[in-house]
Amino acid sequence: MTWLYAPGDRPQVVAKALASGADVVVVDLEDAVARDRKGYARAATAELLGEAHPVPVHVRVNALDGPLARADLEALAGLPGLSGLRLPKVTCPEQVVAVAEATARPGGGGPPLYALVESALGVERAYPIACAHPALHGIGLGEADLRADLGVREESGLDWPRSRVVVAARAAGLAPPAQSVHPDTRDLEGLAASCARGRALGFLGRAAIHPRQLPIIERAYLPTERELEEAAAVVEAATVRPGAQALADGRFVDAAVVAAARRTLSLARRP
């Protein structure tokens, strides 16, 4: 539910991220690392991933159309501490296939892949990208680059691309995507409002760039007490009397409503 980014060239920040309570730590080799620090960031990350950690560790590699991504994949893909690779600026399914084939292990399998679409072209191809390869476990937006590409200035301008990615993930049988980062680490009210909007659009969880953002994201995405009570009532009614029915409070219950209620209750049982 929470994905905390940490720059790969700052091992002390990565160590703090691992102790932050985030569900996943994403070590960033791309935007957060200056060009002259790329080699050091890769080496430090390889050392980190030499052993497994209690918290899943993903790595965002450098842009796939540049010279650094190949070195990133060669250095990191086979390490025991790697739980996933995040692929930035994906614009076509062929890029996902190429990474999946490059990181496949001799005995089968390979690291789970997560594609980030960050341009108009990537958004237009969201569904083919989401279906590109069985190694792809998720798809999401990179909103900073997308804003620049589209010239979007208002939050509402991202509603359509966000919905496009949510629908593409669902249609491809992937988990609901996590929201992109909220760039202002001190604007916690804005973060909460943006999370509420993201949840309404079908996202589940969010990436963060500072530990102070984590509890805001968790509160926004975990069901409220009222939502849990309503969901429990729906499941109980369906258990007692299967089939479509109307509850005493006027709510109509059918199979889709029951499935949604079960998903709500499952969120409350997350570790």
mmCIF file of N, CA and C in Angstrom, residues 170-262:
data_model
loop_
_atom_site.group_PDB
_atom_site.id
_atom_site.type_symbol
_atom_site.label_atom_id
_atom_site.label_comp_id
_atom_site.label_asym_id
_atom_site.label_seq_id
_atom_site.Cartn_x
_atom_site.Cartn_y
_atom_site.Cartn_z
ATOM 1 N N ARG A 170 -6.774 -3.302 -14.481
ATOM 2 C CA ARG A 170 -7.863 -4.241 -14.201
ATOM 3 C C ARG A 170 -8.125 -5.148 -15.393
ATOM 4 N N ALA A 171 -8.153 -4.562 -16.588
ATOM 5 C CA ALA A 171 -8.432 -5.343 -17.792
ATOM 6 C C ALA A 171 -7.353 -6.391 -18.037
ATOM 7 N N ALA A 172 -6.122 -6.088 -17.635
ATOM 8 C CA ALA A 172 -5.013 -7.021 -17.817
ATOM 9 C C ALA A 172 -4.882 -8.014 -16.664
ATOM 10 N N GLY A 173 -5.744 -7.911 -15.665
ATOM 11 C CA GLY A 173 -5.685 -8.824 -14.532
ATOM 12 C C GLY A 173 -4.610 -8.493 -13.524
ATOM 13 N N LEU A 174 -4.131 -7.245 -13.540
ATOM 14 C CA LEU A 174 -3.109 -6.816 -12.578
ATOM 15 C C LEU A 174 -3.760 -6.197 -11.349
ATOM 16 N N ALA A 175 -2.977 -6.045 -10.296
ATOM 17 C CA ALA A 175 -3.464 -5.392 -9.080
ATOM 18 C C ALA A 175 -3.754 -3.918 -9.369
ATOM 19 N N PRO A 176 -4.649 -3.301 -8.599
ATOM 20 C CA PRO A 176 -4.880 -1.866 -8.781
ATOM 21 C C PRO A 176 -3.571 -1.093 -8.635
ATOM 22 N N PRO A 177 -3.347 -0.090 -9.465
ATOM 23 C CA PRO A 177 -2.085 0.647 -9.378
ATOM 24 C C PRO A 177 -2.017 1.532 -8.138
ATOM 25 N N ALA A 178 -0.806 1.825 -7.719
ATOM 26 C CA ALA A 178 -0.577 2.801 -6.652
ATOM 27 C C ALA A 178 -0.430 4.182 -7.277
ATOM 28 N N GLN A 179 -0.885 5.199 -6.567
ATOM 29 C CA GLN A 179 -0.745 6.563 -7.062
ATOM 30 C C GLN A 179 0.721 6.983 -7.125
ATOM 31 N N SER A 180 0.987 7.925 -8.004
ATOM 32 C CA SER A 180 2.309 8.522 -8.099
ATOM 33 C C SER A 180 2.565 9.418 -6.888
ATOM 34 N N VAL A 181 3.800 9.838 -6.715
ATOM 35 C CA VAL A 181 4.185 10.613 -5.532
ATOM 36 C C VAL A 181 3.526 11.996 -5.519
ATOM 37 N N HIS A 182 3.296 12.495 -4.317
ATOM 38 C CA HIS A 182 2.894 13.887 -4.108
ATOM 39 C C HIS A 182 4.186 14.654 -3.832
ATOM 40 N N PRO A 183 4.599 15.584 -4.701
ATOM 41 C CA PRO A 183 5.967 16.113 -4.622
ATOM 42 C C PRO A 183 6.250 17.052 -3.462
ATOM 43 N N ASP A 184 5.216 17.651 -2.863
ATOM 44 C CA ASP A 184 5.435 18.581 -1.747
ATOM 45 C C ASP A 184 5.360 17.806 -0.440
ATOM 46 N N THR A 185 6.506 17.547 0.167
ATOM 47 C CA THR A 185 6.537 16.689 1.357
ATOM 48 C C THR A 185 5.942 17.340 2.593
ATOM 49 N N ARG A 186 5.728 18.656 2.573
ATOM 50 C CA ARG A 186 5.155 19.343 3.729
ATOM 51 C C ARG A 186 3.658 19.628 3.566
ATOM 52 N N ASP A 187 3.140 19.430 2.388
ATOM 53 C CA ASP A 187 1.725 19.682 2.116
ATOM 54 C C ASP A 187 0.913 18.425 2.420
ATOM 55 N N LEU A 188 0.744 18.151 3.706
ATOM 56 C CA LEU A 188 0.058 16.924 4.101
ATOM 57 C C LEU A 188 -1.449 17.003 3.855
ATOM 58 N N GLU A 189 -2.021 18.197 3.966
ATOM 59 C CA GLU A 189 -3.445 18.348 3.646
ATOM 60 C C GLU A 189 -3.687 18.103 2.160
ATOM 61 N N GLY A 190 -2.821 18.653 1.326
ATOM 62 C CA GLY A 190 -2.947 18.417 -0.100
ATOM 63 C C GLY A 190 -2.755 16.957 -0.449
ATOM 64 N N LEU A 191 -1.823 16.297 0.233
ATOM 65 C CA LEU A 191 -1.601 14.874 0.024
ATOM 66 C C LEU A 191 -2.849 14.073 0.371
ATOM 67 N N ALA A 192 -3.463 14.378 1.511
ATOM 68 C CA ALA A 192 -4.665 13.656 1.928
ATOM 69 C C ALA A 192 -5.792 13.842 0.923
ATOM 70 N N ALA A 193 -5.966 15.081 0.446
ATOM 71 C CA ALA A 193 -7.025 15.352 -0.532
ATOM 72 C C ALA A 193 -6.755 14.614 -1.842
ATOM 73 N N SER A 194 -5.496 14.600 -2.270
ATOM 74 C CA SER A 194 -5.146 13.915 -3.502
ATOM 75 C C SER A 194 -5.326 12.405 -3.364
ATOM 76 N N CYS A 195 -4.994 11.856 -2.198
ATOM 77 C CA CYS A 195 -5.202 10.424 -1.955
ATOM 78 C C CYS A 195 -6.690 10.068 -1.998
ATOM 79 N N ALA A 196 -7.512 10.926 -1.416
ATOM 80 C CA ALA A 196 -8.955 10.675 -1.433
ATOM 81 C C ALA A 196 -9.460 10.635 -2.868
ATOM 82 N N ARG A 197 -8.946 11.547 -3.700
ATOM 83 C CA ARG A 197 -9.337 11.552 -5.108
ATOM 84 C C ARG A 197 -8.834 10.293 -5.804
ATOM 85 N N GLY A 198 -7.605 9.904 -5.505
ATOM 86 C CA GLY A 198 -7.055 8.705 -6.118
ATOM 87 C C GLY A 198 -7.818 7.453 -5.732
ATOM 88 N N ARG A 199 -8.195 7.364 -4.474
ATOM 89 C CA ARG A 199 -8.971 6.196 -4.033
ATOM 90 C C ARG A 199 -10.308 6.151 -4.745
ATOM 91 N N ALA A 200 -10.937 7.324 -4.928
ATOM 92 C CA ALA A 200 -12.215 7.381 -5.636
ATOM 93 C C ALA A 200 -12.073 6.924 -7.086
ATOM 94 N N LEU A 201 -10.895 7.118 -7.665
ATOM 95 C CA LEU A 201 -10.659 6.726 -9.053
ATOM 96 C C LEU A 201 -10.256 5.257 -9.194
ATOM 97 N N GLY A 202 -9.983 4.584 -8.075
ATOM 98 C CA GLY A 202 -9.670 3.164 -8.143
ATOM 99 C C GLY A 202 -8.240 2.790 -7.839
ATOM 100 N N PHE A 203 -7.418 3.751 -7.431
ATOM 101 C CA PHE A 203 -6.049 3.420 -7.023
ATOM 102 C C PHE A 203 -6.063 2.723 -5.668
ATOM 103 N N LEU A 204 -4.968 2.037 -5.365
ATOM 104 C CA LEU A 204 -4.819 1.392 -4.072
ATOM 105 C C LEU A 204 -3.413 1.668 -3.557
ATOM 106 N N GLY A 205 -3.294 2.602 -2.605
ATOM 107 C CA GLY A 205 -2.003 2.956 -2.048
ATOM 108 C C GLY A 205 -1.300 4.002 -2.889
ATOM 109 N N ARG A 206 -0.101 4.365 -2.410
ATOM 110 C CA ARG A 206 0.592 5.473 -3.078
ATOM 111 C C ARG A 206 2.093 5.405 -2.818
ATOM 112 N N ALA A 207 2.858 5.911 -3.777
ATOM 113 C CA ALA A 207 4.293 6.083 -3.587
ATOM 114 C C ALA A 207 4.550 7.361 -2.800
ATOM 115 N N ALA A 208 5.647 7.373 -2.044
ATOM 116 C CA ALA A 208 6.013 8.523 -1.215
ATOM 117 C C ALA A 208 7.488 8.818 -1.398
ATOM 118 N N ILE A 209 7.869 10.053 -1.068
ATOM 119 C CA ILE A 209 9.282 10.428 -1.135
ATOM 120 C C ILE A 209 9.812 10.880 0.222
ATOM 121 N N HIS A 210 8.966 10.803 1.257
ATOM 122 C CA HIS A 210 9.409 11.126 2.612
ATOM 123 C C HIS A 210 8.578 10.304 3.593
ATOM 124 N N PRO A 211 9.214 9.790 4.667
ATOM 125 C CA PRO A 211 8.456 8.975 5.634
ATOM 126 C C PRO A 211 7.255 9.691 6.252
ATOM 127 N N ARG A 212 7.291 11.037 6.350
ATOM 128 C CA ARG A 212 6.154 11.719 6.960
ATOM 129 C C ARG A 212 4.884 11.565 6.130
ATOM 130 N N GLN A 213 5.024 11.197 4.871
ATOM 131 C CA GLN A 213 3.847 11.019 4.029
ATOM 132 C C GLN A 213 3.159 9.673 4.250
ATOM 133 N N LEU A 214 3.857 8.712 4.826
ATOM 134 C CA LEU A 214 3.335 7.349 4.923
ATOM 135 C C LEU A 214 2.039 7.240 5.727
ATOM 136 N N PRO A 215 1.964 7.804 6.938
ATOM 137 C CA PRO A 215 0.703 7.657 7.690
ATOM 138 C C PRO A 215 -0.479 8.332 7.012
ATOM 139 N N ILE A 216 -0.241 9.421 6.290
ATOM 140 C CA ILE A 216 -1.327 10.085 5.566
ATOM 141 C C ILE A 216 -1.877 9.158 4.491
ATOM 142 N N ILE A 217 -0.981 8.513 3.768
ATOM 143 C CA ILE A 217 -1.393 7.595 2.711
ATOM 144 C C ILE A 217 -2.152 6.415 3.300
ATOM 145 N N GLU A 218 -1.643 5.850 4.391
ATOM 146 C CA GLU A 218 -2.320 4.706 5.007
ATOM 147 C C GLU A 218 -3.729 5.068 5.463
ATOM 148 N N ARG A 219 -3.855 6.215 6.128
ATOM 149 C CA ARG A 219 -5.185 6.622 6.605
ATOM 150 C C ARG A 219 -6.148 6.826 5.440
ATOM 151 N N ALA A 220 -5.642 7.370 4.346
ATOM 152 C CA ALA A 220 -6.509 7.649 3.201
ATOM 153 C C ALA A 220 -6.995 6.374 2.528
ATOM 154 N N TYR A 221 -6.154 5.346 2.514
ATOM 155 C CA TYR A 221 -6.492 4.145 1.755
ATOM 156 C C TYR A 221 -7.063 3.007 2.584
ATOM 157 N N LEU A 222 -6.885 3.049 3.896
ATOM 158 C CA LEU A 222 -7.528 2.038 4.722
ATOM 159 C C LEU A 222 -9.000 2.394 4.922
ATOM 160 N N PRO A 223 -9.888 1.411 4.934
ATOM 161 C CA PRO A 223 -11.314 1.713 5.113
ATOM 162 C C PRO A 223 -11.606 2.299 6.487
ATOM 163 N N THR A 224 -12.589 3.192 6.543
ATOM 164 C CA THR A 224 -13.016 3.783 7.807
ATOM 165 C C THR A 224 -13.861 2.782 8.586
ATOM 166 N N GLU A 225 -14.123 3.098 9.849
ATOM 167 C CA GLU A 225 -14.963 2.227 10.668
ATOM 168 C C GLU A 225 -16.351 2.075 10.052
ATOM 169 N N ARG A 226 -16.886 3.169 9.548
ATOM 170 C CA ARG A 226 -18.216 3.098 8.928
ATOM 171 C C ARG A 226 -18.197 2.208 7.690
ATOM 172 N N GLU A 227 -17.156 2.344 6.876
ATOM 173 C CA GLU A 227 -17.057 1.499 5.685
ATOM 174 C C GLU A 227 -16.946 0.025 6.062
ATOM 175 N N LEU A 228 -16.201 -0.261 7.123
ATOM 176 C CA LEU A 228 -16.079 -1.649 7.571
ATOM 177 C C LEU A 228 -17.406 -2.185 8.085
ATOM 178 N N GLU A 229 -18.143 -1.373 8.832
ATOM 179 C CA GLU A 229 -19.454 -1.798 9.340
ATOM 180 C C GLU A 229 -20.418 -2.085 8.195
ATOM 181 N N GLU A 230 -20.427 -1.189 7.211
ATOM 182 C CA GLU A 230 -21.330 -1.383 6.072
ATOM 183 C C GLU A 230 -20.940 -2.620 5.271
ATOM 184 N N ALA A 231 -19.640 -2.830 5.095
ATOM 185 C CA ALA A 231 -19.193 -4.000 4.353
ATOM 186 C C ALA A 231 -19.534 -5.287 5.100
ATOM 187 N N ALA A 232 -19.351 -5.285 6.407
ATOM 188 C CA ALA A 232 -19.668 -6.465 7.200
ATOM 189 C C ALA A 232 -21.158 -6.789 7.130
ATOM 190 N N ALA A 233 -21.986 -5.757 7.131
ATOM 191 C CA ALA A 233 -23.430 -5.968 7.035
ATOM 192 C C ALA A 233 -23.803 -6.590 5.700
ATOM 193 N N VAL A 234 -23.151 -6.148 4.636
ATOM 194 C CA VAL A 234 -23.430 -6.703 3.310
ATOM 195 C C VAL A 234 -23.033 -8.180 3.254
ATOM 196 N N VAL A 235 -21.836 -8.498 3.740
ATOM 197 C CA VAL A 235 -21.367 -9.888 3.699
ATOM 198 C C VAL A 235 -22.246 -10.783 4.569
ATOM 199 N N GLU A 236 -22.622 -10.288 5.733
ATOM 200 C CA GLU A 236 -23.494 -11.079 6.609
ATOM 201 C C GLU A 236 -24.841 -11.347 5.949
ATOM 202 N N ALA A 237 -25.423 -10.316 5.334
ATOM 203 C CA ALA A 237 -26.718 -10.489 4.675
ATOM 204 C C ALA A 237 -26.623 -11.497 3.546
ATOM 205 N N ALA A 238 -25.524 -11.454 2.786
ATOM 206 C CA ALA A 238 -25.348 -12.383 1.678
ATOM 207 C C ALA A 238 -25.126 -13.802 2.168
ATOM 208 N N THR A 239 -24.540 -13.942 3.345
ATOM 209 C CA THR A 239 -24.319 -15.270 3.909
ATOM 210 C C THR A 239 -25.630 -15.886 4.376
ATOM 211 N N VAL A 240 -26.459 -15.072 5.009
ATOM 212 C CA VAL A 240 -27.740 -15.556 5.533
ATOM 213 C C VAL A 240 -28.717 -15.837 4.401
ATOM 214 N N ARG A 241 -28.701 -14.937 3.404
ATOM 215 C CA ARG A 241 -29.680 -15.065 2.319
ATOM 216 C C ARG A 241 -28.997 -14.762 0.989
ATOM 217 N N PRO A 242 -28.454 -15.783 0.343
ATOM 218 C CA PRO A 242 -27.770 -15.559 -0.930
ATOM 219 C C PRO A 242 -28.719 -14.986 -1.986
ATOM 220 N N GLY A 243 -28.115 -14.263 -2.928
ATOM 221 C CA GLY A 243 -28.906 -13.688 -4.007
ATOM 222 C C GLY A 243 -29.153 -12.212 -3.805
ATOM 223 N N ALA A 244 -29.683 -11.573 -4.841
ATOM 224 C CA ALA A 244 -29.959 -10.146 -4.785
ATOM 225 C C ALA A 244 -31.032 -9.850 -3.746
ATOM 226 N N GLN A 245 -30.848 -8.729 -3.030
ATOM 227 C CA GLN A 245 -31.794 -8.340 -1.983
ATOM 228 C C GLN A 245 -31.582 -6.886 -1.617
ATOM 229 N N ALA A 246 -32.543 -6.335 -0.903
ATOM 230 C CA ALA A 246 -32.441 -4.972 -0.384
ATOM 231 C C ALA A 246 -32.276 -5.048 1.121
ATOM 232 N N LEU A 247 -31.287 -4.311 1.655
ATOM 233 C CA LEU A 247 -31.090 -4.267 3.097
ATOM 234 C C LEU A 247 -32.097 -3.329 3.747
ATOM 235 N N ALA A 248 -32.166 -3.380 5.065
ATOM 236 C CA ALA A 248 -33.125 -2.549 5.796
ATOM 237 C C ALA A 248 -32.878 -1.059 5.586
ATOM 238 N N ASP A 249 -31.614 -0.687 5.320
ATOM 239 C CA ASP A 249 -31.303 0.734 5.121
ATOM 240 C C ASP A 249 -31.519 1.189 3.683
ATOM 241 N N GLY A 250 -32.045 0.291 2.843
ATOM 242 C CA GLY A 250 -32.368 0.655 1.474
ATOM 243 C C GLY A 250 -31.309 0.280 0.458
ATOM 244 N N ARG A 251 -30.131 -0.158 0.889
ATOM 245 C CA ARG A 251 -29.082 -0.517 -0.064
ATOM 246 C C ARG A 251 -29.419 -1.812 -0.785
ATOM 247 N N PHE A 252 -29.230 -1.816 -2.101
ATOM 248 C CA PHE A 252 -29.450 -3.019 -2.891
ATOM 249 C C PHE A 252 -28.161 -3.826 -2.920
ATOM 250 N N VAL A 253 -28.255 -5.120 -2.709
ATOM 251 C CA VAL A 253 -27.097 -5.993 -2.631
ATOM 252 C C VAL A 253 -27.192 -7.065 -3.710
ATOM 253 N N ASP A 254 -26.151 -7.135 -4.530
ATOM 254 C CA ASP A 254 -26.032 -8.241 -5.478
ATOM 255 C C ASP A 254 -24.596 -8.758 -5.422
ATOM 256 N N ALA A 255 -24.234 -9.646 -6.347
ATOM 257 C CA ALA A 255 -22.910 -10.289 -6.289
ATOM 258 C C ALA A 255 -21.777 -9.268 -6.372
ATOM 259 N N ALA A 256 -21.932 -8.240 -7.213
ATOM 260 C CA ALA A 256 -20.872 -7.231 -7.348
ATOM 261 C C ALA A 256 -20.697 -6.448 -6.055
ATOM 262 N N VAL A 257 -21.795 -6.115 -5.403
ATOM 263 C CA VAL A 257 -21.724 -5.372 -4.144
ATOM 264 C C VAL A 257 -21.055 -6.226 -3.064
ATOM 265 N N VAL A 258 -21.376 -7.507 -3.040
ATOM 266 C CA VAL A 258 -20.770 -8.406 -2.053
ATOM 267 C C VAL A 258 -19.265 -8.530 -2.301
ATOM 268 N N ALA A 259 -18.854 -8.646 -3.566
ATOM 269 C CA ALA A 259 -17.423 -8.740 -3.889
ATOM 270 C C ALA A 259 -16.688 -7.488 -3.426
ATOM 271 N N ALA A 260 -17.287 -6.318 -3.655
ATOM 272 C CA ALA A 260 -16.659 -5.066 -3.211
ATOM 273 C C ALA A 260 -16.554 -5.022 -1.695
ATOM 274 N N ALA A 261 -17.586 -5.516 -0.998
ATOM 275 C CA ALA A 261 -17.562 -5.526 0.460
ATOM 276 C C ALA A 261 -16.456 -6.445 0.984
ATOM 277 N N ARG A 262 -16.279 -7.574 0.339
ATOM 278 C CA ARG A 262 -15.209 -8.493 0.758
ATOM 279 C C ARG A 262 -13.835 -7.858 0.548
#
